Coordinates of C-alpha atoms and ligand atoms in Angstrom, one line a residue:
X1 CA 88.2 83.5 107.1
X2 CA 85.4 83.6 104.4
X3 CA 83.9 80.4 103.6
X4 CA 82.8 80.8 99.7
X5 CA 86.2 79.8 98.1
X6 CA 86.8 82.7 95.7
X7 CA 86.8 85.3 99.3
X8 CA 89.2 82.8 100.9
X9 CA 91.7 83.0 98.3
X10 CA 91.3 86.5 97.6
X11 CA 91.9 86.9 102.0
X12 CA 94.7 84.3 102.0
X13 CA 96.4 85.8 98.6
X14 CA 96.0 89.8 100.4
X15 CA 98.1 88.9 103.5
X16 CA 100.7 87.7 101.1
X17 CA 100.7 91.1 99.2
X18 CA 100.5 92.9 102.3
X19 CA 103.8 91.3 103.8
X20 CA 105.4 92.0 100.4
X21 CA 104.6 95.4 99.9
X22 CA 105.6 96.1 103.6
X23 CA 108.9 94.5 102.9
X24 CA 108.9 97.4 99.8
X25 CA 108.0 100.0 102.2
X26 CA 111.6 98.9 104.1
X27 CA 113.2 99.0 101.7
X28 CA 112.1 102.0 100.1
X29 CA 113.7 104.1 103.6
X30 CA 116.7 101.6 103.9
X31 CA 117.9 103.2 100.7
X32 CA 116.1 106.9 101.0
X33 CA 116.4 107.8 104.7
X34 CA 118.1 104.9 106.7
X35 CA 120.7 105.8 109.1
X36 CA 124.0 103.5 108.7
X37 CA 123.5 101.7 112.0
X38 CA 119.9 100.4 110.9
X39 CA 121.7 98.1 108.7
X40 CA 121.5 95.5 110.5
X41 CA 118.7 95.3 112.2
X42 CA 117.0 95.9 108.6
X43 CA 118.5 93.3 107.3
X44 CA 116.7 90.7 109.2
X45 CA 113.4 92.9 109.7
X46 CA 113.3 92.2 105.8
X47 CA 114.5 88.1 106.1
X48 CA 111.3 88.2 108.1
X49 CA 108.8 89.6 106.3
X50 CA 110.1 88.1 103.0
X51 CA 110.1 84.4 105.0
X52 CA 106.9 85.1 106.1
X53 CA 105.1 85.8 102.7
X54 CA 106.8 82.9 101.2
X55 CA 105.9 80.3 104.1
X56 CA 102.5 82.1 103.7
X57 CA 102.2 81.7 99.8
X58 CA 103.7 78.6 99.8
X59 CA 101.1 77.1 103.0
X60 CA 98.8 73.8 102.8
X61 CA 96.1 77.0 103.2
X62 CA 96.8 78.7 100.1
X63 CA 97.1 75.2 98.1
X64 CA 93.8 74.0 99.3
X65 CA 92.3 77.2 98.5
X66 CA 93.7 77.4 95.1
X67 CA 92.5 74.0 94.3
X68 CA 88.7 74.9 95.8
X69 CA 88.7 78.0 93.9
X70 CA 89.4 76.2 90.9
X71 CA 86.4 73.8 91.2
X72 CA 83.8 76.8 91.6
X73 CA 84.8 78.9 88.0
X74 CA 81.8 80.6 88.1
X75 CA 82.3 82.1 90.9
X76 CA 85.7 83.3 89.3
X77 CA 85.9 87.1 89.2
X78 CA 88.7 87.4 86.2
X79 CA 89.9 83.6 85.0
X80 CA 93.2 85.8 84.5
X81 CA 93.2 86.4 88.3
X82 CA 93.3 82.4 89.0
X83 CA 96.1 81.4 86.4
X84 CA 98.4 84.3 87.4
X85 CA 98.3 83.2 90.9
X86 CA 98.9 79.1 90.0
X87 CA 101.5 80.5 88.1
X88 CA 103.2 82.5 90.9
X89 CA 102.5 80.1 93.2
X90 CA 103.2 76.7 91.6
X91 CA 106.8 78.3 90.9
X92 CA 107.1 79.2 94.7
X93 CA 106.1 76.2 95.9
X94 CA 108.5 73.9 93.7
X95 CA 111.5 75.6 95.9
X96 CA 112.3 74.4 99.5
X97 CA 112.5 76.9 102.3
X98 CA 116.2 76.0 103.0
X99 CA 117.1 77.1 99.4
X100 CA 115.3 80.3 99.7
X101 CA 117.2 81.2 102.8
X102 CA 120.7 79.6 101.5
X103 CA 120.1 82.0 98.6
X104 CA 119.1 84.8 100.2
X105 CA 122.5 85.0 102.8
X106 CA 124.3 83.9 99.8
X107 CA 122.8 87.3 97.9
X108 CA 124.0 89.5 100.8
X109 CA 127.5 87.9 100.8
X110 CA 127.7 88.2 97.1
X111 CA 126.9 92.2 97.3
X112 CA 129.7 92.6 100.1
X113 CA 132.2 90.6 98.0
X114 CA 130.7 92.5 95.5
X115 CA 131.6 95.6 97.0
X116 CA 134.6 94.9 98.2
X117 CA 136.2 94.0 94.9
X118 CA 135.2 97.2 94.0
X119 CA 136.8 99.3 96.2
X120 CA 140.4 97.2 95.9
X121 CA 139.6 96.9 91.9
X122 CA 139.8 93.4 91.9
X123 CA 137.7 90.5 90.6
X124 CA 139.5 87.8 92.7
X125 CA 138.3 89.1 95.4
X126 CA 134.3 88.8 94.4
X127 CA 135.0 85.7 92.6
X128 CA 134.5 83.0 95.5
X129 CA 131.3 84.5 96.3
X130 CA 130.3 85.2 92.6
X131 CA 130.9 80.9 92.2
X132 CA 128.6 80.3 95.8
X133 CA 126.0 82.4 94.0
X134 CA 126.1 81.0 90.8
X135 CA 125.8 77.1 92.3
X136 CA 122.8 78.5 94.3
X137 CA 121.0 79.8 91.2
X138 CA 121.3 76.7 89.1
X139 CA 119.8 74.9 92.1
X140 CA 117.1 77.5 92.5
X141 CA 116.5 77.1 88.5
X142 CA 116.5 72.9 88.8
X143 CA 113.8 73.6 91.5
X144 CA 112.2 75.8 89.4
X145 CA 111.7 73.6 86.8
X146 CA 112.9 74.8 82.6
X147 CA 112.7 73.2 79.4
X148 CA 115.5 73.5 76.8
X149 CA 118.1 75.2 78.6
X150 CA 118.4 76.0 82.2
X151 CA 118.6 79.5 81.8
X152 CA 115.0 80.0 80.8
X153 CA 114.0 79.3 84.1
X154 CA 115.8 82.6 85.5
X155 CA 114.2 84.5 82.5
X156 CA 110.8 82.9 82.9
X157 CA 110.9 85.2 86.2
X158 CA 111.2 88.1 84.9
X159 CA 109.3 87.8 80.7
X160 CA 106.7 84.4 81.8
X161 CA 107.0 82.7 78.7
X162 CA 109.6 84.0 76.7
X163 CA 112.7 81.9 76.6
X164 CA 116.6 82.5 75.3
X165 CA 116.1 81.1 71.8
X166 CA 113.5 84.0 71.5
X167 CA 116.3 86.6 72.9
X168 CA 119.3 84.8 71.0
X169 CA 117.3 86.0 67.4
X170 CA 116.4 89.5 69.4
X171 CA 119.8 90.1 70.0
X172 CA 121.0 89.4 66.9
X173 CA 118.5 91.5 64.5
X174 CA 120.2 94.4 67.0
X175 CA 123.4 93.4 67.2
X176 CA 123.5 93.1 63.1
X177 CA 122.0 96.6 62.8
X178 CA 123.5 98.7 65.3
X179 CA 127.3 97.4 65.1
X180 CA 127.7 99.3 62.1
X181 CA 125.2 102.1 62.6
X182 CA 127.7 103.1 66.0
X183 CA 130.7 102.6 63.8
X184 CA 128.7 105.2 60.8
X185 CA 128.4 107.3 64.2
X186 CA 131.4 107.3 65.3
X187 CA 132.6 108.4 62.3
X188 CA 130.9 111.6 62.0
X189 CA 132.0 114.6 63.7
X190 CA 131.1 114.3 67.5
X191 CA 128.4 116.5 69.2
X192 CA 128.8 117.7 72.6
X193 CA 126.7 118.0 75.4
X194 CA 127.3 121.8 76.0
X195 CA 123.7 123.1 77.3
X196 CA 123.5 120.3 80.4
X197 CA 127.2 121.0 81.0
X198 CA 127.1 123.8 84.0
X199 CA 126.6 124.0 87.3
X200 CA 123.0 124.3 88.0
X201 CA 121.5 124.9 91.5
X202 CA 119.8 121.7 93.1
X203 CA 116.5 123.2 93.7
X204 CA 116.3 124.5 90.1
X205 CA 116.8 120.8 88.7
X206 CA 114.6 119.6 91.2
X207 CA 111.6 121.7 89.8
X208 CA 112.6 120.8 86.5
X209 CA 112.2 116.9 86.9
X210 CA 108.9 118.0 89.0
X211 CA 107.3 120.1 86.5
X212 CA 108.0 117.5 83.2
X213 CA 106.9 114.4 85.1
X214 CA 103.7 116.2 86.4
X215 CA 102.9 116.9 82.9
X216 CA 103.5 113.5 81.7
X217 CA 100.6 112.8 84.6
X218 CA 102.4 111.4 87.6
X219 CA 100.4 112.1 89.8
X220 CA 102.1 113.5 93.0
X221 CA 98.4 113.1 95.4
X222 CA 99.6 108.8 94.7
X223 CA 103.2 109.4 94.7
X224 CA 106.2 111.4 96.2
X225 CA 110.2 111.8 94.8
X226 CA 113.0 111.8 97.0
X227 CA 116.7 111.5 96.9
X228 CA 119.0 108.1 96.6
X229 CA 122.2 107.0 95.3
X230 CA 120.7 105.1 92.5
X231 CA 117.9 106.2 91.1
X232 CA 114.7 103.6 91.5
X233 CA 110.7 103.2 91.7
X234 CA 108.7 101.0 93.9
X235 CA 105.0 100.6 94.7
X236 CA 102.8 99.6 97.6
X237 CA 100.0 99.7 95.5
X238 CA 98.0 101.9 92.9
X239 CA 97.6 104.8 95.4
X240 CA 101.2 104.9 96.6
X241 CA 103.5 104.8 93.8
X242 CA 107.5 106.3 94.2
X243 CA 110.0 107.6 92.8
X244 CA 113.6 108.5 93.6
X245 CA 116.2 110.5 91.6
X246 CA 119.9 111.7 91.8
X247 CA 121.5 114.9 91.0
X248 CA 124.3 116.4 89.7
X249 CA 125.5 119.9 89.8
X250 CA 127.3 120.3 86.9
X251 CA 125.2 117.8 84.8
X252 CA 121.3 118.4 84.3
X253 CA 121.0 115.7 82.2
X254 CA 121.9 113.1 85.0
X255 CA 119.1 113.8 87.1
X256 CA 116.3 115.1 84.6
X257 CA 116.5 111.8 82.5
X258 CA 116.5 109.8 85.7
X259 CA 113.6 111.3 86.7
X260 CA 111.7 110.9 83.4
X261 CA 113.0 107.4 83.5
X262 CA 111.4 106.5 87.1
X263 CA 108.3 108.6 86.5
X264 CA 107.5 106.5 83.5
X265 CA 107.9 103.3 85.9
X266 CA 105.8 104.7 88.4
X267 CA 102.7 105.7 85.4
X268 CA 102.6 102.4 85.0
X269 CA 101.9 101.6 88.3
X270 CA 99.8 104.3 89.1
X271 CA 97.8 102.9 86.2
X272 CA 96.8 99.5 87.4
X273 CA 93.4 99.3 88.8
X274 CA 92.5 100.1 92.2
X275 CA 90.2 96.6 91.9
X276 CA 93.7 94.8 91.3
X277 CA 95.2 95.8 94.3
X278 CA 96.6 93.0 96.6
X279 CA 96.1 90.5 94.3
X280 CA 98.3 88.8 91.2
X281 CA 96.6 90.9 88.7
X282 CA 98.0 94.0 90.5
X283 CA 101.4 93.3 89.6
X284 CA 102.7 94.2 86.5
X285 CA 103.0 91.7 83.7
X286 CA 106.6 91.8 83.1
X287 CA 110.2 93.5 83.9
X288 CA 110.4 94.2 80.3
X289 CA 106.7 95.4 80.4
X290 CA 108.2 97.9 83.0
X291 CA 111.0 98.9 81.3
X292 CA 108.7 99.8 77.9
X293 CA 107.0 102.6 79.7
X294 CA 110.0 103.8 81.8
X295 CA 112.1 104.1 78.0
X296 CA 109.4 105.3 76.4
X297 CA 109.0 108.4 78.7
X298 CA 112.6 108.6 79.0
X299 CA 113.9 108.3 75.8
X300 CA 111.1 108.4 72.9
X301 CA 109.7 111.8 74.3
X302 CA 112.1 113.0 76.4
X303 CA 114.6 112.7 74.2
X304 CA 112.4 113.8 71.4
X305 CA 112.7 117.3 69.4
X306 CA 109.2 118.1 70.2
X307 CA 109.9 117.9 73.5
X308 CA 112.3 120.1 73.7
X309 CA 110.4 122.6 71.9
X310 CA 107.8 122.2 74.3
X311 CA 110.0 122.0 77.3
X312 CA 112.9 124.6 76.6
X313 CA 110.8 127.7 77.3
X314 CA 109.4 126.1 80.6
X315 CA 113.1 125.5 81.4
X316 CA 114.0 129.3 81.0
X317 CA 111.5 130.0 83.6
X318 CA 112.3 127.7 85.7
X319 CA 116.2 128.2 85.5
X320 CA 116.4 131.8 84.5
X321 CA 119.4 132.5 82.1
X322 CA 120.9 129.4 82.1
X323 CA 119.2 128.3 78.9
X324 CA 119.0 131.7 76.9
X325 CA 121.8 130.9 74.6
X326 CA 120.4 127.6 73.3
X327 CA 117.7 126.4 71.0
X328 CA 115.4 123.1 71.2
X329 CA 117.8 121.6 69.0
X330 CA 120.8 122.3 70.4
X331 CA 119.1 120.6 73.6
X332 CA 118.0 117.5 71.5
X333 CA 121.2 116.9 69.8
X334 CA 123.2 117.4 73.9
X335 CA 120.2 115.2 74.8
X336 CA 121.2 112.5 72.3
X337 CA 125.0 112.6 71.7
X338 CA 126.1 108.5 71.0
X339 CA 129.4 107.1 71.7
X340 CA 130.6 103.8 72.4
X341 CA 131.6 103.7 75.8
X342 CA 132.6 101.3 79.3
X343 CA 129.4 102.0 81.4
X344 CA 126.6 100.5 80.8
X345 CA 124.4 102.8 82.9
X346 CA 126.0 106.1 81.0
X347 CA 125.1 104.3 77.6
X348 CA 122.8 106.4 74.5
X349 CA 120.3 104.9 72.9
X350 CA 122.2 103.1 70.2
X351 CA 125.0 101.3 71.8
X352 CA 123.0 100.9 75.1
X353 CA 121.6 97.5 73.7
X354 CA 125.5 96.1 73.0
X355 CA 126.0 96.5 76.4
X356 CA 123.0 94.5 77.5
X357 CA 123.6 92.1 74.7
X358 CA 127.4 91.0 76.3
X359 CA 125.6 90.2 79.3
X360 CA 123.2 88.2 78.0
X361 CA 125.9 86.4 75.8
X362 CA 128.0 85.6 78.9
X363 CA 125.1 84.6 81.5
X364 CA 123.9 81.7 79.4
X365 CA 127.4 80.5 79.4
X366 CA 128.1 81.4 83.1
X367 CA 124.6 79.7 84.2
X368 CA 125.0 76.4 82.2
X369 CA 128.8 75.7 83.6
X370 CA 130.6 76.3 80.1
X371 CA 132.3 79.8 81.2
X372 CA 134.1 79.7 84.5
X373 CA 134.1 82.4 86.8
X374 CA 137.8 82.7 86.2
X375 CA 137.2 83.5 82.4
X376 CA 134.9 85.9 83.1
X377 CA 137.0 89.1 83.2
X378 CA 138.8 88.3 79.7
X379 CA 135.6 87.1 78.5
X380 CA 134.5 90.4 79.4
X381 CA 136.7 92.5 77.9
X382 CA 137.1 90.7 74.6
X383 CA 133.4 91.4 74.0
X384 CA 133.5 94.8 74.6
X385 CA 136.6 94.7 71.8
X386 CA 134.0 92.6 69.6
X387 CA 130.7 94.7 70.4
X388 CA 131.8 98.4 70.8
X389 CA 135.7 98.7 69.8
X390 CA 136.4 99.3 72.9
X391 CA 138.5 97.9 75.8
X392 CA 138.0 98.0 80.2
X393 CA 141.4 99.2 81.3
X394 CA 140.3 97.8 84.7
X395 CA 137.6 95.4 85.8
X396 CA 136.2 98.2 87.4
X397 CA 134.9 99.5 84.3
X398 CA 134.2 96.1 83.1
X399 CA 133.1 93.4 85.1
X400 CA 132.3 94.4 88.3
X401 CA 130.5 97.7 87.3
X402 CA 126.9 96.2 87.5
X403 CA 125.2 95.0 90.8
X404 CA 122.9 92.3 89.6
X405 CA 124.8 89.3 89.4
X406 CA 126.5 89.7 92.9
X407 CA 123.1 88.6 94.1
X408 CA 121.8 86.1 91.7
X409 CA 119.9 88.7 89.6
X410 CA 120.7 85.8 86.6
X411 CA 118.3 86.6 83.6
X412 CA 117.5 90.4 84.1
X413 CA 119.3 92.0 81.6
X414 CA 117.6 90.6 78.5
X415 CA 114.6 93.0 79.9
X416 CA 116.5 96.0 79.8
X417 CA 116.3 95.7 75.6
X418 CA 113.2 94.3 75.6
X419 CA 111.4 97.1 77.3
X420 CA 113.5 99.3 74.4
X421 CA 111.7 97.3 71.4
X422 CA 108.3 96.9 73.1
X423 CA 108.5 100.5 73.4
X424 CA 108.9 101.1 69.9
X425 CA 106.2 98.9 69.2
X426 CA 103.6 100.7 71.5
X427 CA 104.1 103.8 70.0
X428 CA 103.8 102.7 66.3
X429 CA 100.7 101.2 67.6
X430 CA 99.6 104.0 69.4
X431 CA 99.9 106.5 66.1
X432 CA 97.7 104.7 64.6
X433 CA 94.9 105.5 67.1
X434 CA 96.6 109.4 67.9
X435 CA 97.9 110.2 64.8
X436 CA 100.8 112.9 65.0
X437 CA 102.0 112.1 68.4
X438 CA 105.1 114.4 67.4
X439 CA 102.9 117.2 67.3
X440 CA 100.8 116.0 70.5
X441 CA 104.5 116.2 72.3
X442 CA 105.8 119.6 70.7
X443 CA 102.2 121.1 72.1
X444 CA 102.7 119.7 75.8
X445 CA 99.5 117.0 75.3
X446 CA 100.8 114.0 76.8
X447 CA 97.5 112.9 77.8
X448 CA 96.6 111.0 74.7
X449 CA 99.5 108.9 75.2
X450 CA 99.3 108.6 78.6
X451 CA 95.4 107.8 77.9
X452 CA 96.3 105.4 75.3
X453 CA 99.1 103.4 77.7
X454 CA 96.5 103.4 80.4
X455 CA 94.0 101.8 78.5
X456 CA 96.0 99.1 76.5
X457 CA 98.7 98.0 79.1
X458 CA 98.4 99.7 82.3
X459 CA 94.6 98.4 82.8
X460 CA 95.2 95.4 82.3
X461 CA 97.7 94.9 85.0
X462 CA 99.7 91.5 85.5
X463 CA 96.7 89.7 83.0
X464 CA 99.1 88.9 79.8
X465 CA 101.9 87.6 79.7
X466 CA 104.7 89.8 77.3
X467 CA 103.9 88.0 73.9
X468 CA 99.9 88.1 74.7
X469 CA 100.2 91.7 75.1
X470 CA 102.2 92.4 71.9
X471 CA 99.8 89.9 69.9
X472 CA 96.6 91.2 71.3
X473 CA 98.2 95.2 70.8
X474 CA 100.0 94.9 67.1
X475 CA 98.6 91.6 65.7
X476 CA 101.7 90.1 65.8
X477 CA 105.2 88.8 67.6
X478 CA 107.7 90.5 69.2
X479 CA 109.4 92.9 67.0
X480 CA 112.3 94.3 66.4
X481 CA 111.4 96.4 63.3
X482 CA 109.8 99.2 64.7
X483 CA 112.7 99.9 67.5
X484 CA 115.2 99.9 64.7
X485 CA 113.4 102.1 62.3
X486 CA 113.4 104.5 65.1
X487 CA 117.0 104.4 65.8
X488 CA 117.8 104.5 62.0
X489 CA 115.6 107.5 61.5
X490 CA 116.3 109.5 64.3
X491 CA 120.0 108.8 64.1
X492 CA 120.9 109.5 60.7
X493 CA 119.2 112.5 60.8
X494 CA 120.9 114.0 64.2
X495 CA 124.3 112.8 62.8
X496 CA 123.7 113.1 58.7
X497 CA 124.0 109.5 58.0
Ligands
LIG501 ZN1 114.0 101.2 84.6

């Protein structure tokens, strides 16, 4: 082990990475290529590696180190480097082994209840382990450490800084605009998604997903696609970023945007420096950070008219005669068809954020003790009534559809809608330094904005936290202005608002 303190932590903190990212790499085949009957033995393959990097992060070693490293800041490469590893380690080391591994078996058991109900369609059935889950996270939270509400704690983990009275006034500003911009929607004739509507053969889509994402700039020399039930991205470091996608015969639009979607992750990643690798800076700053760049591939181009323009006659060669008969509008108005709906993963645009926002409302509740588990289901159902007009016929399409609470994936959602308004806020940014990024798009030149992410946010890796980035980028806060000037515009021109 190096003796000057800086190496040592840097040695001690790369072993920790390592064991991480090989945990990824496990994960990565136990959902791409993993035979059934590796369950098993994967399962405590990864309760070893994840023990290991927390015994290892959490070790008298890495304190001491910390500590010596702090005495010698000249020495410091980045000062960033320093206070995002306190930060990820004083957290870690505030909760006691046991708790880790009680939480961790009570996660699997929660995903098997989870399942389970599923496949009999009822709630009862997940709602023991949902209640064993729930306990576990307001211990994990207590360890953790929050002030003003407990839930912070489980969104600190995912936005550092950022807390639920920030997201309550987020939510609202939405929730206030885009209840009645759906309802102005829905009362408009109803477009139909007609040119992604026919069977298409998988090796045509494939290329498709391929030849967008490689213009975006994924690069496929530090990256690979490959098939998985739910589409994802992961990365083992700069040079090895992943995607995976899903598709569906008779529905381009499933696997295209899906691919856009995880490409845009996996930019991201490929954009951190090589320098940052295996070290806190080379994470990236925030799930909502994340989700910006994957929504803003996604939906902001890729769901753009310019887009198509550009794209359409690419997609005639590609899938010859499939496409003849349509025009780059009619693919951005299929491309963007809005109606309130059950599934939160099928969502548009504009009624995508109600669905996150009933989440939110009923986790704070759930976490602090004041909704029962019990209550959940009607408590569901009545705020679909309240947000959307709509109502689950079964919990099925209610809620059990999402995963992410069956394992104690508390304080996630709220990410979801910010990466949507951070989005927004990039690319009004960003046109002031490109100008007409419309016409950049229509022409195929994504490498300005690709250029211009790269420089601003992907550079500086897991340096900011969410509200430094904004401040340093805009000037200003956290904003939902510029994401709902873009859904105002964009939809009351597709549906004549
Ligand atoms: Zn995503």
């Amino acid at each position: 082990m190096p003796s000057d303190p800086w190496s040592r932590l840097r040695a001690l903190w790369s072993e920790v990475d390592d064991l991480q990212r090989a945990a990824a790499v496990l994960e990565w085949d136990q959902l791409v290529n993993m035979p059934p009957g590796g369950a098993e033995a994967r399962g405590e393959q990864l309760a070893t590696l994840h023990r290991l990097a927390h015994e290892r992060l959490t070790a008298p070693a890495m304190a001491t180190a910390l500590a010596d490293a702090a005495q010698a800041p000249a020495a410091a490469p980045d000062p960033a480097w320093l206070r995002a590893a306190h930060r990820i380690h004083d957290r870690e080391a505030r909760v006691p082994a046991d708790l880790v591994a009680e939480r961790s078996r009570a996660g699997t058991a929660g995903y098997m209840a989870w399942a389970r109900a599923r496949e009999e369609g009822a709630f009862a059935t997940f709602a023991p382990a949902l209640a064993r889950v729930l306990d576990l996270t307001r211990q994990y939270a207590d360890a953790i450490g929050w002030t003003g509400e407990r839930y912070n704690a489980l969104l600190g983990l995912h936005e550092p800084g950022l807390d639920a009275t920030l997201f309550r006034r987020l939510f609202g500003e939405l929730r206030g605009a885009l209840v009645p911009l759906v309802a102005r929607i829905a009362a408009r004739p109803p477009h139909a998604a007609t040119p992604f509507r026919q069977p298409l053969p998988d090796a045509a889509q494939w290329a498709a997903g391929v030849d967008a994402v490689t213009a975006f700039g994924y690069d496929f020399t530090r990256g690979r696609q490959d098939r998985s039930i739910h589409p994802f991205s992961t990365a083992f470091g700069p040079g090895d970023c992943r995607i995976t996608t899903r598709l569906q015969r008779d529905d381009f639009a499933v696997g295209f945007f899906a691919t856009l979607h995880e490409a845009g992750h996996a930019l991201y990643e490929q954009g951190i420096p090589a320098s940052a690798a295996r070290g806190p800076l080379g994470e990236p700053c925030s799930t909502g950070v994340h989700e910006s760049q994957s929504r803003l591939w996604e939906n902001c181009v890729g769901r753009s008219l310019p887009f198509w323009e550009w794209f359409l006659p690419r997609l005639r060669h590609l899938i010859p005669g499939a496409f003849d008969a349509y025009t780059p509008s009619d693919c951005y108005r299929a491309a963007n068809v809005v109606s309130p709906t059950l599934i939160r993963v099928e969502a548009d645009e504009v009624t995508y954020n109600l669905h996150v926002a009933l989440r939110f409302e009923l986790e704070q509740p759930l976490v602090s003790g004041d909704l029962a588990v019990a209550d959940l289901p009607g408590a569901w159902n009545d705020g679909m009534q309240r947000l959307l007009g709509v109502r689950p016929a079964s919990d099925l399409e209610g809620v059990l559809q999402d995963v992410h609470w069956s394992d104690g994936g508390f304080g996630y959602f709220p990410s979801y809608t910010l990466g949507n308004i951070l989005a927004a806020q990039w690319l009004e940014r960003a046109a002031r330094d490109l100008g007409d990024i419309p016409a950049l798009l229509g022409r195929g030149a994504f490498t300005p904005l690709l250029d211009w992410l790269r420089t601003h946010i992907h550079h500086r890796g897991g340096g900011p936290s969410p509200a430094e980035l904004v401040q340093d980028l805009t000037g200003g806060p956290i904003d939902t202005g510029p994401y709902l000037r873009y859904l105002q515009t964009k939809y009351s021109e597709l549906y004549g608002l």
